[in-house]
mmCIF file with all atom_site columns, N, CA, C and O in Angstrom:
data_model
loop_
_atom_site.group_PDB
_atom_site.id
_atom_site.type_symbol
_atom_site.label_atom_id
_atom_site.label_alt_id
_atom_site.label_comp_id
_atom_site.label_asym_id
_atom_site.label_entity_id
_atom_site.label_seq_id
_atom_site.pdbx_PDB_ins_code
_atom_site.Cartn_x
_atom_site.Cartn_y
_atom_site.Cartn_z
_atom_site.occupancy
_atom_site.B_iso_or_equiv
_atom_site.pdbx_formal_charge
_atom_site.auth_seq_id
_atom_site.auth_comp_id
_atom_site.auth_asym_id
_atom_site.auth_atom_id
_atom_site.pdbx_PDB_model_num
ATOM 1   N N  . MET E 1 1  ? 0.621   17.032 -2.240  1.00 52.00 ? 162 MET E N  1
ATOM 2   C CA . MET E 1 1  ? -0.652  16.835 -2.888  1.00 52.00 ? 162 MET E CA 1
ATOM 3   C C  . MET E 1 1  ? -0.895  17.963 -3.877  1.00 52.00 ? 162 MET E C  1
ATOM 4   O O  . MET E 1 1  ? -0.401  19.062 -3.710  1.00 52.00 ? 162 MET E O  1
ATOM 5   N N  . ASN E 1 2  ? -1.702  17.675 -4.857  1.00 52.00 ? 163 ASN E N  1
ATOM 6   C CA . ASN E 1 2  ? -2.018  18.660 -5.880  1.00 52.00 ? 163 ASN E CA 1
ATOM 7   C C  . ASN E 1 2  ? -3.319  19.372 -5.541  1.00 52.00 ? 163 ASN E C  1
ATOM 8   O O  . ASN E 1 2  ? -4.224  18.790 -4.962  1.00 52.00 ? 163 ASN E O  1
ATOM 9   N N  . ALA E 1 3  ? -3.402  20.634 -5.914  1.00 58.00 ? 164 ALA E N  1
ATOM 10  C CA . ALA E 1 3  ? -4.640  21.391 -5.725  1.00 58.00 ? 164 ALA E CA 1
ATOM 11  C C  . ALA E 1 3  ? -5.694  20.861 -6.690  1.00 58.00 ? 164 ALA E C  1
ATOM 12  O O  . ALA E 1 3  ? -5.360  20.363 -7.759  1.00 58.00 ? 164 ALA E O  1
ATOM 13  N N  . PRO E 1 4  ? -6.981  20.956 -6.329  1.00 58.00 ? 165 PRO E N  1
ATOM 14  C CA . PRO E 1 4  ? -8.023  20.493 -7.252  1.00 58.00 ? 165 PRO E CA 1
ATOM 15  C C  . PRO E 1 4  ? -7.897  21.173 -8.611  1.00 58.00 ? 165 PRO E C  1
ATOM 16  O O  . PRO E 1 4  ? -7.651  22.363 -8.706  1.00 58.00 ? 165 PRO E O  1
ATOM 17  N N  . GLY E 1 5  ? -8.028  20.386 -9.645  1.00 57.00 ? 166 GLY E N  1
ATOM 18  C CA . GLY E 1 5  ? -7.938  20.919 -10.999 1.00 57.00 ? 166 GLY E CA 1
ATOM 19  C C  . GLY E 1 5  ? -6.519  21.055 -11.520 1.00 57.00 ? 166 GLY E C  1
ATOM 20  O O  . GLY E 1 5  ? -6.306  21.415 -12.663 1.00 57.00 ? 166 GLY E O  1
ATOM 21  N N  . THR E 1 6  ? -5.517  20.777 -10.674 1.00 56.00 ? 167 THR E N  1
ATOM 22  C CA . THR E 1 6  ? -4.126  20.864 -11.097 1.00 56.00 ? 167 THR E CA 1
ATOM 23  C C  . THR E 1 6  ? -3.705  19.525 -11.684 1.00 56.00 ? 167 THR E C  1
ATOM 24  O O  . THR E 1 6  ? -3.862  18.496 -11.032 1.00 56.00 ? 167 THR E O  1
ATOM 25  N N  . PRO E 1 7  ? -3.200  19.490 -12.914 1.00 57.00 ? 168 PRO E N  1
ATOM 26  C CA . PRO E 1 7  ? -2.793  18.207 -13.486 1.00 57.00 ? 168 PRO E CA 1
ATOM 27  C C  . PRO E 1 7  ? -1.611  17.619 -12.727 1.00 57.00 ? 168 PRO E C  1
ATOM 28  O O  . PRO E 1 7  ? -0.780  18.350 -12.187 1.00 57.00 ? 168 PRO E O  1
ATOM 29  N N  . LEU E 1 8  ? -1.570  16.296 -12.666 1.00 58.00 ? 169 LEU E N  1
ATOM 30  C CA . LEU E 1 8  ? -0.464  15.620 -11.999 1.00 58.00 ? 169 LEU E CA 1
ATOM 31  C C  . LEU E 1 8  ? 0.784   15.712 -12.861 1.00 58.00 ? 169 LEU E C  1
ATOM 32  O O  . LEU E 1 8  ? 0.724   15.547 -14.069 1.00 58.00 ? 169 LEU E O  1
ATOM 33  N N  . SER E 1 9  ? 1.912   15.979 -12.238 1.00 57.00 ? 170 SER E N  1
ATOM 34  C CA . SER E 1 9  ? 3.167   15.933 -12.981 1.00 57.00 ? 170 SER E CA 1
ATOM 35  C C  . SER E 1 9  ? 3.528   14.467 -13.150 1.00 57.00 ? 170 SER E C  1
ATOM 36  O O  . SER E 1 9  ? 3.249   13.639 -12.297 1.00 57.00 ? 170 SER E O  1
ATOM 37  N N  . ARG E 1 10 ? 4.130   14.132 -14.265 1.00 57.00 ? 171 ARG E N  1
ATOM 38  C CA . ARG E 1 10 ? 4.445   12.737 -14.576 1.00 57.00 ? 171 ARG E CA 1
ATOM 39  C C  . ARG E 1 10 ? 5.882   12.421 -14.179 1.00 57.00 ? 171 ARG E C  1
ATOM 40  O O  . ARG E 1 10 ? 6.818   12.960 -14.760 1.00 57.00 ? 171 ARG E O  1
ATOM 41  N N  . PRO E 1 11 ? 6.067   11.535 -13.178 1.00 55.00 ? 172 PRO E N  1
ATOM 42  C CA . PRO E 1 11 ? 7.426   11.120 -12.849 1.00 55.00 ? 172 PRO E CA 1
ATOM 43  C C  . PRO E 1 11 ? 7.911   10.115 -13.891 1.00 55.00 ? 172 PRO E C  1
ATOM 44  O O  . PRO E 1 11 ? 7.100   9.571  -14.653 1.00 55.00 ? 172 PRO E O  1
ATOM 45  N N  . PRO E 1 12 ? 9.195   9.854  -13.952 1.00 54.00 ? 173 PRO E N  1
ATOM 46  C CA . PRO E 1 12 ? 9.676   8.837  -14.885 1.00 54.00 ? 173 PRO E CA 1
ATOM 47  C C  . PRO E 1 12 ? 8.996   7.508  -14.596 1.00 54.00 ? 173 PRO E C  1
ATOM 48  O O  . PRO E 1 12 ? 8.759   7.156  -13.451 1.00 54.00 ? 173 PRO E O  1
ATOM 49  N N  . SER E 1 13 ? 8.661   6.773  -15.642 1.00 57.00 ? 174 SER E N  1
ATOM 50  C CA . SER E 1 13 ? 8.001   5.485  -15.485 1.00 57.00 ? 174 SER E CA 1
ATOM 51  C C  . SER E 1 13 ? 8.950   4.492  -14.829 1.00 57.00 ? 174 SER E C  1
ATOM 52  O O  . SER E 1 13 ? 10.138  4.474  -15.095 1.00 57.00 ? 174 SER E O  1
ATOM 53  N N  . SER E 1 14 ? 8.407   3.667  -13.957 1.00 59.00 ? 175 SER E N  1
ATOM 54  C CA . SER E 1 14 ? 9.206   2.674  -13.257 1.00 59.00 ? 175 SER E CA 1
ATOM 55  C C  . SER E 1 14 ? 8.674   1.294  -13.578 1.00 59.00 ? 175 SER E C  1
ATOM 56  O O  . SER E 1 14 ? 7.472   1.088  -13.689 1.00 59.00 ? 175 SER E O  1
ATOM 57  N N  . SER E 1 15 ? 9.556   0.322  -13.733 1.00 65.00 ? 176 SER E N  1
ATOM 58  C CA . SER E 1 15 ? 9.112   -1.038 -13.987 1.00 65.00 ? 176 SER E CA 1
ATOM 59  C C  . SER E 1 15 ? 9.225   -1.895 -12.738 1.00 65.00 ? 176 SER E C  1
ATOM 60  O O  . SER E 1 15 ? 8.839   -3.049 -12.739 1.00 65.00 ? 176 SER E O  1
ATOM 61  N N  . SER E 1 16 ? 9.772   -1.350 -11.658 1.00 75.00 ? 177 SER E N  1
ATOM 62  C CA . SER E 1 16 ? 9.928   -2.084 -10.413 1.00 75.00 ? 177 SER E CA 1
ATOM 63  C C  . SER E 1 16 ? 9.088   -1.437 -9.315  1.00 75.00 ? 177 SER E C  1
ATOM 64  O O  . SER E 1 16 ? 9.196   -0.235 -9.063  1.00 75.00 ? 177 SER E O  1
ATOM 65  N N  . TYR E 1 17 ? 8.259   -2.233 -8.658  1.00 76.00 ? 178 TYR E N  1
ATOM 66  C CA . TYR E 1 17 ? 7.387   -1.711 -7.603  1.00 76.00 ? 178 TYR E CA 1
ATOM 67  C C  . TYR E 1 17 ? 8.193   -1.056 -6.487  1.00 76.00 ? 178 TYR E C  1
ATOM 68  O O  . TYR E 1 17 ? 7.821   -0.005 -5.987  1.00 76.00 ? 178 TYR E O  1
ATOM 69  N N  . LYS E 1 18 ? 9.328   -1.644 -6.125  1.00 78.00 ? 179 LYS E N  1
ATOM 70  C CA . LYS E 1 18 ? 10.120  -1.092 -5.012  1.00 78.00 ? 179 LYS E CA 1
ATOM 71  C C  . LYS E 1 18 ? 10.763  0.249  -5.371  1.00 78.00 ? 179 LYS E C  1
ATOM 72  O O  . LYS E 1 18 ? 11.092  1.021  -4.491  1.00 78.00 ? 179 LYS E O  1
ATOM 73  N N  . ASP E 1 19 ? 10.929  0.534  -6.665  1.00 82.00 ? 180 ASP E N  1
ATOM 74  C CA . ASP E 1 19 ? 11.538  1.800  -7.089  1.00 82.00 ? 180 ASP E CA 1
ATOM 75  C C  . ASP E 1 19 ? 10.515  2.885  -7.412  1.00 82.00 ? 180 ASP E C  1
ATOM 76  O O  . ASP E 1 19 ? 10.878  4.041  -7.609  1.00 82.00 ? 180 ASP E O  1
ATOM 77  N N  . ALA E 1 20 ? 9.241   2.521  -7.501  1.00 85.00 ? 181 ALA E N  1
ATOM 78  C CA . ALA E 1 20 ? 8.201   3.482  -7.866  1.00 85.00 ? 181 ALA E CA 1
ATOM 79  C C  . ALA E 1 20 ? 7.903   4.402  -6.685  1.00 85.00 ? 181 ALA E C  1
ATOM 80  O O  . ALA E 1 20 ? 7.671   3.924  -5.575  1.00 85.00 ? 181 ALA E O  1
ATOM 81  N N  . PRO E 1 21 ? 7.899   5.721  -6.889  1.00 88.00 ? 182 PRO E N  1
ATOM 82  C CA . PRO E 1 21 ? 7.600   6.634  -5.786  1.00 88.00 ? 182 PRO E CA 1
ATOM 83  C C  . PRO E 1 21 ? 6.123   6.568  -5.402  1.00 88.00 ? 182 PRO E C  1
ATOM 84  O O  . PRO E 1 21 ? 5.261   6.336  -6.245  1.00 88.00 ? 182 PRO E O  1
ATOM 85  N N  . THR E 1 22 ? 5.848   6.726  -4.119  1.00 89.00 ? 183 THR E N  1
ATOM 86  C CA . THR E 1 22 ? 4.471   6.795  -3.643  1.00 89.00 ? 183 THR E CA 1
ATOM 87  C C  . THR E 1 22 ? 3.978   8.215  -3.861  1.00 89.00 ? 183 THR E C  1
ATOM 88  O O  . THR E 1 22 ? 4.624   9.174  -3.456  1.00 89.00 ? 183 THR E O  1
ATOM 89  N N  . ARG E 1 23 ? 2.844   8.352  -4.536  1.00 89.00 ? 184 ARG E N  1
ATOM 90  C CA . ARG E 1 23 ? 2.274   9.664  -4.842  1.00 89.00 ? 184 ARG E CA 1
ATOM 91  C C  . ARG E 1 23 ? 0.879   9.741  -4.252  1.00 89.00 ? 184 ARG E C  1
ATOM 92  O O  . ARG E 1 23 ? 0.315   8.735  -3.836  1.00 89.00 ? 184 ARG E O  1
ATOM 93  N N  . SER E 1 24 ? 0.305   10.934 -4.217  1.00 92.00 ? 185 SER E N  1
ATOM 94  C CA . SER E 1 24 ? -1.057  11.086 -3.690  1.00 92.00 ? 185 SER E CA 1
ATOM 95  C C  . SER E 1 24 ? -1.828  12.120 -4.504  1.00 92.00 ? 185 SER E C  1
ATOM 96  O O  . SER E 1 24 ? -1.246  12.980 -5.163  1.00 92.00 ? 185 SER E O  1
ATOM 97  N N  . VAL E 1 25 ? -3.146  11.980 -4.444  1.00 91.00 ? 186 VAL E N  1
ATOM 98  C CA . VAL E 1 25 ? -4.041  12.929 -5.080  1.00 91.00 ? 186 VAL E CA 1
ATOM 99  C C  . VAL E 1 25 ? -5.263  13.042 -4.170  1.00 91.00 ? 186 VAL E C  1
ATOM 100 O O  . VAL E 1 25 ? -5.669  12.075 -3.532  1.00 91.00 ? 186 VAL E O  1
ATOM 101 N N  . SER E 1 26 ? -5.836  14.227 -4.085  1.00 94.00 ? 187 SER E N  1
ATOM 102 C CA . SER E 1 26 ? -7.015  14.459 -3.266  1.00 94.00 ? 187 SER E CA 1
ATOM 103 C C  . SER E 1 26 ? -8.203  14.734 -4.185  1.00 94.00 ? 187 SER E C  1
ATOM 104 O O  . SER E 1 26 ? -8.125  15.580 -5.070  1.00 94.00 ? 187 SER E O  1
ATOM 105 N N  . VAL E 1 27 ? -9.296  13.989 -3.973  1.00 92.00 ? 188 VAL E N  1
ATOM 106 C CA . VAL E 1 27 ? -10.512 14.157 -4.762  1.00 92.00 ? 188 VAL E CA 1
ATOM 107 C C  . VAL E 1 27 ? -11.662 14.360 -3.788  1.00 92.00 ? 188 VAL E C  1
ATOM 108 O O  . VAL E 1 27 ? -11.962 13.474 -2.988  1.00 92.00 ? 188 VAL E O  1
ATOM 109 N N  . ARG E 1 28 ? -12.258 15.544 -3.833  1.00 94.00 ? 189 ARG E N  1
ATOM 110 C CA . ARG E 1 28 ? -13.372 15.876 -2.927  1.00 94.00 ? 189 ARG E CA 1
ATOM 111 C C  . ARG E 1 28 ? -13.032 15.573 -1.476  1.00 94.00 ? 189 ARG E C  1
ATOM 112 O O  . ARG E 1 28 ? -13.757 14.898 -0.767  1.00 94.00 ? 189 ARG E O  1
ATOM 113 N N  . ASP E 1 29 ? -11.878 16.040 -1.040  1.00 92.00 ? 190 ASP E N  1
ATOM 114 C CA . ASP E 1 29 ? -11.391 15.896 0.334   1.00 92.00 ? 190 ASP E CA 1
ATOM 115 C C  . ASP E 1 29 ? -11.090 14.460 0.746   1.00 92.00 ? 190 ASP E C  1
ATOM 116 O O  . ASP E 1 29 ? -11.006 14.147 1.927   1.00 92.00 ? 190 ASP E O  1
ATOM 117 N N  . VAL E 1 30 ? -10.927 13.550 -0.202  1.00 89.00 ? 191 VAL E N  1
ATOM 118 C CA . VAL E 1 30 ? -10.513 12.177 0.072   1.00 89.00 ? 191 VAL E CA 1
ATOM 119 C C  . VAL E 1 30 ? -9.138  11.993 -0.549  1.00 89.00 ? 191 VAL E C  1
ATOM 120 O O  . VAL E 1 30 ? -8.946  12.259 -1.732  1.00 89.00 ? 191 VAL E O  1
ATOM 121 N N  . ASP E 1 31 ? -8.171  11.576 0.264   1.00 88.00 ? 192 ASP E N  1
ATOM 122 C CA . ASP E 1 31 ? -6.811  11.375 -0.229  1.00 88.00 ? 192 ASP E CA 1
ATOM 123 C C  . ASP E 1 31 ? -6.630  9.948  -0.720  1.00 88.00 ? 192 ASP E C  1
ATOM 124 O O  . ASP E 1 31 ? -7.033  8.990  -0.063  1.00 88.00 ? 192 ASP E O  1
ATOM 125 N N  . PHE E 1 32 ? -6.029  9.807  -1.904  1.00 86.00 ? 193 PHE E N  1
ATOM 126 C CA . PHE E 1 32 ? -5.693  8.517  -2.475  1.00 86.00 ? 193 PHE E CA 1
ATOM 127 C C  . PHE E 1 32 ? -4.187  8.486  -2.683  1.00 86.00 ? 193 PHE E C  1
ATOM 128 O O  . PHE E 1 32 ? -3.613  9.456  -3.156  1.00 86.00 ? 193 PHE E O  1
ATOM 129 N N  . VAL E 1 33 ? -3.539  7.388  -2.312  1.00 86.00 ? 194 VAL E N  1
ATOM 130 C CA . VAL E 1 33 ? -2.104  7.231  -2.577  1.00 86.00 ? 194 VAL E CA 1
ATOM 131 C C  . VAL E 1 33 ? -1.941  6.115  -3.596  1.00 86.00 ? 194 VAL E C  1
ATOM 132 O O  . VAL E 1 33 ? -2.746  5.182  -3.664  1.00 86.00 ? 194 VAL E O  1
ATOM 133 N N  . PHE E 1 34 ? -0.902  6.218  -4.414  1.00 86.00 ? 195 PHE E N  1
ATOM 134 C CA . PHE E 1 34 ? -0.711  5.241  -5.479  1.00 86.00 ? 195 PHE E CA 1
ATOM 135 C C  . PHE E 1 34 ? 0.735   5.193  -5.903  1.00 86.00 ? 195 PHE E C  1
ATOM 136 O O  . PHE E 1 34 ? 1.537   6.064  -5.566  1.00 86.00 ? 195 PHE E O  1
ATOM 137 N N  . ARG E 1 35 ? 1.072   4.142  -6.632  1.00 87.00 ? 196 ARG E N  1
ATOM 138 C CA . ARG E 1 35 ? 2.372   3.998  -7.273  1.00 87.00 ? 196 ARG E CA 1
ATOM 139 C C  . ARG E 1 35 ? 2.113   3.685  -8.734  1.00 87.00 ? 196 ARG E C  1
ATOM 140 O O  . ARG E 1 35 ? 1.301   2.827  -9.052  1.00 87.00 ? 196 ARG E O  1
ATOM 141 N N  . GLN E 1 36 ? 2.775   4.401  -9.613  1.00 85.00 ? 197 GLN E N  1
ATOM 142 C CA . GLN E 1 36 ? 2.583   4.223  -11.054 1.00 85.00 ? 197 GLN E CA 1
ATOM 143 C C  . GLN E 1 36 ? 3.707   3.362  -11.602 1.00 85.00 ? 197 GLN E C  1
ATOM 144 O O  . GLN E 1 36 ? 4.883   3.650  -11.400 1.00 85.00 ? 197 GLN E O  1
ATOM 145 N N  . LEU E 1 37 ? 3.340   2.296  -12.319 1.00 84.00 ? 198 LEU E N  1
ATOM 146 C CA . LEU E 1 37 ? 4.310   1.385  -12.907 1.00 84.00 ? 198 LEU E CA 1
ATOM 147 C C  . LEU E 1 37 ? 4.074   1.264  -14.405 1.00 84.00 ? 198 LEU E C  1
ATOM 148 O O  . LEU E 1 37 ? 2.959   1.459  -14.872 1.00 84.00 ? 198 LEU E O  1
ATOM 149 N N  . GLY E 1 38 ? 5.098   0.921  -15.134 1.00 81.00 ? 199 GLY E N  1
ATOM 150 C CA . GLY E 1 38 ? 4.962   0.626  -16.554 1.00 81.00 ? 199 GLY E CA 1
ATOM 151 C C  . GLY E 1 38 ? 4.899   1.845  -17.443 1.00 81.00 ? 199 GLY E C  1
ATOM 152 O O  . GLY E 1 38 ? 5.127   2.974  -17.006 1.00 81.00 ? 199 GLY E O  1
ATOM 153 N N  . PRO E 1 39 ? 4.559   1.605  -18.715 1.00 81.00 ? 200 PRO E N  1
ATOM 154 C CA . PRO E 1 39 ? 4.526   2.701  -19.687 1.00 81.00 ? 200 PRO E CA 1
ATOM 155 C C  . PRO E 1 39 ? 3.386   3.675  -19.397 1.00 81.00 ? 200 PRO E C  1
ATOM 156 O O  . PRO E 1 39 ? 2.393   3.322  -18.763 1.00 81.00 ? 200 PRO E O  1
ATOM 157 N N  . GLU E 1 40 ? 3.543   4.913  -19.845 1.00 81.00 ? 201 GLU E N  1
ATOM 158 C CA . GLU E 1 40 ? 2.534   5.940  -19.597 1.00 81.00 ? 201 GLU E CA 1
ATOM 159 C C  . GLU E 1 40 ? 1.457   5.989  -20.676 1.00 81.00 ? 201 GLU E C  1
ATOM 160 O O  . GLU E 1 40 ? 0.489   6.712  -20.525 1.00 81.00 ? 201 GLU E O  1
ATOM 161 N N  . ASP E 1 41 ? 1.611   5.233  -21.753 1.00 88.00 ? 202 ASP E N  1
ATOM 162 C CA . ASP E 1 41 ? 0.575   5.225  -22.782 1.00 88.00 ? 202 ASP E CA 1
ATOM 163 C C  . ASP E 1 41 ? -0.327  4.004  -22.567 1.00 88.00 ? 202 ASP E C  1
ATOM 164 O O  . ASP E 1 41 ? -0.037  3.126  -21.783 1.00 88.00 ? 202 ASP E O  1
ATOM 165 N N  . GLY E 1 42 ? -1.448  3.974  -23.220 1.00 85.00 ? 203 GLY E N  1
ATOM 166 C CA . GLY E 1 42 ? -2.378  2.862  -23.076 1.00 85.00 ? 203 GLY E CA 1
ATOM 167 C C  . GLY E 1 42 ? -3.445  3.152  -22.032 1.00 85.00 ? 203 GLY E C  1
ATOM 168 O O  . GLY E 1 42 ? -3.578  4.265  -21.533 1.00 85.00 ? 203 GLY E O  1
ATOM 169 N N  . VAL E 1 43 ? -4.198  2.133  -21.693 1.00 87.00 ? 204 VAL E N  1
ATOM 170 C CA . VAL E 1 43 ? -5.298  2.256  -20.727 1.00 87.00 ? 204 VAL E CA 1
ATOM 171 C C  . VAL E 1 43 ? -4.779  1.906  -19.341 1.00 87.00 ? 204 VAL E C  1
ATOM 172 O O  . VAL E 1 43 ? -4.193  0.840  -19.143 1.00 87.00 ? 204 VAL E O  1
ATOM 173 N N  . PRO E 1 44 ? -4.980  2.788  -18.346 1.00 82.00 ? 205 PRO E N  1
ATOM 174 C CA . PRO E 1 44 ? -4.486  2.485  -16.996 1.00 82.00 ? 205 PRO E CA 1
ATOM 175 C C  . PRO E 1 44 ? -5.314  1.383  -16.328 1.00 82.00 ? 205 PRO E C  1
ATOM 176 O O  . PRO E 1 44 ? -6.507  1.244  -16.575 1.00 82.00 ? 205 PRO E O  1
ATOM 177 N N  . LEU E 1 45 ? -4.675  0.609  -15.474 1.00 83.00 ? 206 LEU E N  1
ATOM 178 C CA . LEU E 1 45 ? -5.331  -0.411 -14.671 1.00 83.00 ? 206 LEU E CA 1
ATOM 179 C C  . LEU E 1 45 ? -5.258  0.054  -13.224 1.00 83.00 ? 206 LEU E C  1
ATOM 180 O O  . LEU E 1 45 ? -4.173  0.298  -12.693 1.00 83.00 ? 206 LEU E O  1
ATOM 181 N N  . ILE E 1 46 ? -6.400  0.202  -12.590 1.00 81.00 ? 207 ILE E N  1
ATOM 182 C CA . ILE E 1 46 ? -6.459  0.673  -11.206 1.00 81.00 ? 207 ILE E CA 1
ATOM 183 C C  . ILE E 1 46 ? -6.931  -0.473 -10.339 1.00 81.00 ? 207 ILE E C  1
ATOM 184 O O  . ILE E 1 46 ? -8.002  -1.040 -10.568 1.00 81.00 ? 207 ILE E O  1
ATOM 185 N N  . LEU E 1 47 ? -6.134  -0.830 -9.333  1.00 80.00 ? 208 LEU E N  1
ATOM 186 C CA . LEU E 1 47 ? -6.469  -1.913 -8.411  1.00 80.00 ? 208 LEU E CA 1
ATOM 187 C C  . LEU E 1 47 ? -6.736  -1.311 -7.041  1.00 80.00 ? 208 LEU E C  1
ATOM 188 O O  . LEU E 1 47 ? -5.933  -0.531 -6.530  1.00 80.00 ? 208 LEU E O  1
ATOM 189 N N  . LEU E 1 48 ? -7.848  -1.676 -6.434  1.00 79.00 ? 209 LEU E N  1
ATOM 190 C CA . LEU E 1 48 ? -8.222  -1.150 -5.120  1.00 79.00 ? 209 LEU E CA 1
ATOM 191 C C  . LEU E 1 48 ? -8.070  -2.240 -4.066  1.00 79.00 ? 209 LEU E C  1
ATOM 192 O O  . LEU E 1 48 ? -8.542  -3.369 -4.254  1.00 79.00 ? 209 LEU E O  1
ATOM 193 N N  . ASN E 1 49 ? -7.443  -1.891 -2.955  1.00 78.00 ? 210 ASN E N  1
ATOM 194 C CA . ASN E 1 49 ? -7.231  -2.840 -1.850  1.00 78.00 ? 210 ASN E CA 1
ATOM 195 C C  . ASN E 1 49 ? -8.461  -2.896 -0.957  1.00 78.00 ? 210 ASN E C  1
ATOM 196 O O  . ASN E 1 49 ? -9.279  -1.995 -0.937  1.00 78.00 ? 210 ASN E O  1
ATOM 197 N N  . HIS E 1 50 ? -8.531  -3.962 -0.173  1.00 79.00 ? 211 HIS E N  1
ATOM 198 C CA . HIS E 1 50 ? -9.630  -4.109 0.790   1.00 79.00 ? 211 HIS E CA 1
ATOM 199 C C  . HIS E 1 50 ? -9.447  -3.133 1.957   1.00 79.00 ? 211 HIS E C  1
ATOM 200 O O  . HIS E 1 50 ? -8.428  -2.466 2.081   1.00 79.00 ? 211 HIS E O  1
ATOM 201 N N  . LEU E 1 51 ? -10.421 -3.074 2.831   1.00 81.00 ? 212 LEU E N  1
ATOM 202 C CA . LEU E 1 51 ? -10.501 -2.065 3.886   1.00 81.00 ? 212 LEU E CA 1
ATOM 203 C C  . LEU E 1 51 ? -9.251  -1.963 4.756   1.00 81.00 ? 212 LEU E C  1
ATOM 204 O O  . LEU E 1 51 ? -8.761  -0.889 5.008   1.00 81.00 ? 212 LEU E O  1
ATOM 205 N N  . ALA E 1 52 ? -8.703  -3.076 5.219   1.00 82.00 ? 213 ALA E N  1
ATOM 206 C CA . ALA E 1 52 ? -7.567  -3.035 6.148   1.00 82.00 ? 213 ALA E CA 1
ATOM 207 C C  . ALA E 1 52 ? -6.215  -3.163 5.456   1.00 82.00 ? 213 ALA E C  1
ATOM 208 O O  . ALA E 1 52 ? -5.196  -3.296 6.107   1.00 82.00 ? 213 ALA E O  1
ATOM 209 N N  . ALA E 1 53 ? -6.193  -3.109 4.131   1.00 80.00 ? 214 ALA E N  1
ATOM 210 C CA . ALA E 1 53 ? -4.954  -3.284 3.381   1.00 80.00 ? 214 ALA E CA 1
ATOM 211 C C  . ALA E 1 53 ? -4.100  -2.018 3.443   1.00 80.00 ? 214 ALA E C  1
ATOM 212 O O  . ALA E 1 53 ? -4.581  -0.937 3.704   1.00 80.00 ? 214 ALA E O  1
ATOM 213 N N  . VAL E 1 54 ? -2.828  -2.205 3.185   1.00 79.00 ? 215 VAL E N  1
ATOM 214 C CA . VAL E 1 54 ? -1.897  -1.087 3.043   1.00 79.00 ? 215 VAL E CA 1
ATOM 215 C C  . VAL E 1 54 ? -1.369  -1.100 1.609   1.00 79.00 ? 215 VAL E C  1
ATOM 216 O O  . VAL E 1 54 ? -1.554  -2.080 0.876   1.00 79.00 ? 215 VAL E O  1
ATOM 217 N N  . LEU E 1 55 ? -0.725  -0.043 1.194   1.00 75.00 ? 216 LEU E N  1
ATOM 218 C CA . LEU E 1 55 ? -0.265  0.079  -0.185  1.00 75.00 ? 216 LEU E CA 1
ATOM 219 C C  . LEU E 1 55 ? 0.714   -1.016 -0.577  1.00 75.00 ? 216 LEU E C  1
ATOM 220 O O  . LEU E 1 55 ? 0.807   -1.383 -1.740  1.00 75.00 ? 216 LEU E O  1
ATOM 221 N N  . ASP E 1 56 ? 1.433   -1.583 0.392   1.00 75.00 ? 217 ASP E N  1
ATOM 222 C CA . ASP E 1 56 ? 2.421   -2.609 0.088   1.00 75.00 ? 217 ASP E CA 1
ATOM 223 C C  . ASP E 1 56 ? 1.838   -4.022 -0.002  1.00 75.00 ? 217 ASP E C  1
ATOM 224 O O  . ASP E 1 56 ? 2.565   -4.955 -0.261  1.00 75.00 ? 217 ASP E O  1
ATOM 225 N N  . ASN E 1 57 ? 0.534   -4.201 0.219   1.00 68.00 ? 218 ASN E N  1
ATOM 226 C CA . ASN E 1 57 ? -0.085  -5.544 0.087   1.00 68.00 ? 218 ASN E CA 1
ATOM 227 C C  . ASN E 1 57 ? -0.097  -5.953 -1.370  1.00 68.00 ? 218 ASN E C  1
ATOM 228 O O  . ASN E 1 57 ? -0.330  -5.225 -2.250  1.00 68.00 ? 218 ASN E O  1
#
Protein backbone atom coordinates (compact mmCIF):
# COMPACT_ATOMS: atom_id res chain seq x y z
CA MET A 1 0.00 0.00 0.00
CA ASN A 2 1.05 3.57 -0.56
CA ALA A 3 1.46 6.15 2.18
CA PRO A 4 -1.07 9.01 2.12
CA GLY A 5 -0.04 11.64 -0.38
CA THR A 6 2.32 9.25 -2.19
CA PRO A 7 1.55 9.02 -5.92
CA LEU A 8 0.78 5.57 -7.27
CA SER A 9 3.46 4.03 -9.44
CA ARG A 10 2.11 3.10 -12.86
CA PRO A 11 2.45 -0.57 -13.81
CA PRO A 12 2.47 -1.48 -17.50
CA SER A 13 -1.02 -1.25 -18.97
CA SER A 14 -2.79 -4.56 -19.41
CA SER A 15 -5.54 -5.39 -21.87
CA SER A 16 -6.45 -8.71 -20.23
CA TYR A 17 -8.25 -8.84 -16.87
CA LYS A 18 -6.52 -12.10 -15.91
CA ASP A 19 -3.07 -10.53 -16.49
CA ALA A 20 -3.74 -7.25 -14.66
CA PRO A 21 -2.09 -7.10 -11.21
CA THR A 22 -4.30 -6.49 -8.19
CA ARG A 23 -3.28 -3.21 -6.54
CA SER A 24 -4.48 -1.33 -3.46
CA VAL A 25 -4.71 2.19 -2.14
CA SER A 26 -5.72 3.44 1.31
CA VAL A 27 -7.88 6.57 1.64
CA ARG A 28 -8.68 7.79 5.16
CA ASP A 29 -8.00 4.34 6.62
CA VAL A 30 -10.23 2.57 4.06
CA ASP A 31 -8.47 0.11 1.76
CA PHE A 32 -9.55 -0.15 -1.88
CA VAL A 33 -8.27 -2.85 -4.25
CA PHE A 34 -8.40 -2.52 -8.01
CA ARG A 35 -7.10 -3.74 -11.35
CA GLN A 36 -6.14 -1.24 -14.03
CA LEU A 37 -6.90 -2.15 -17.65
CA GLY A 38 -6.43 -0.39 -20.97
CA PRO A 39 -4.58 2.77 -21.91
CA GLU A 40 -3.38 5.19 -19.23
CA ASP A 41 -4.59 8.32 -21.02
CA GLY A 42 -8.18 9.53 -21.17
CA VAL A 43 -10.88 9.58 -18.50
CA PRO A 44 -10.85 6.63 -16.06
CA LEU A 45 -13.99 4.53 -15.56
CA ILE A 46 -14.47 3.32 -11.99
CA LEU A 47 -16.93 0.48 -11.36
CA LEU A 48 -18.02 -0.33 -7.80
CA ASN A 49 -19.26 -3.80 -6.80
CA HIS A 50 -22.18 -4.52 -4.51
CA LEU A 51 -21.71 -5.29 -0.80
CA ALA A 52 -21.01 -9.05 -1.01
CA ALA A 53 -19.08 -8.94 -4.30
CA VAL A 54 -15.44 -9.85 -4.74
CA LEU A 55 -12.97 -8.29 -7.17
CA ASP A 56 -13.38 -11.18 -9.61
CA ASN A 57 -17.18 -10.67 -10.05
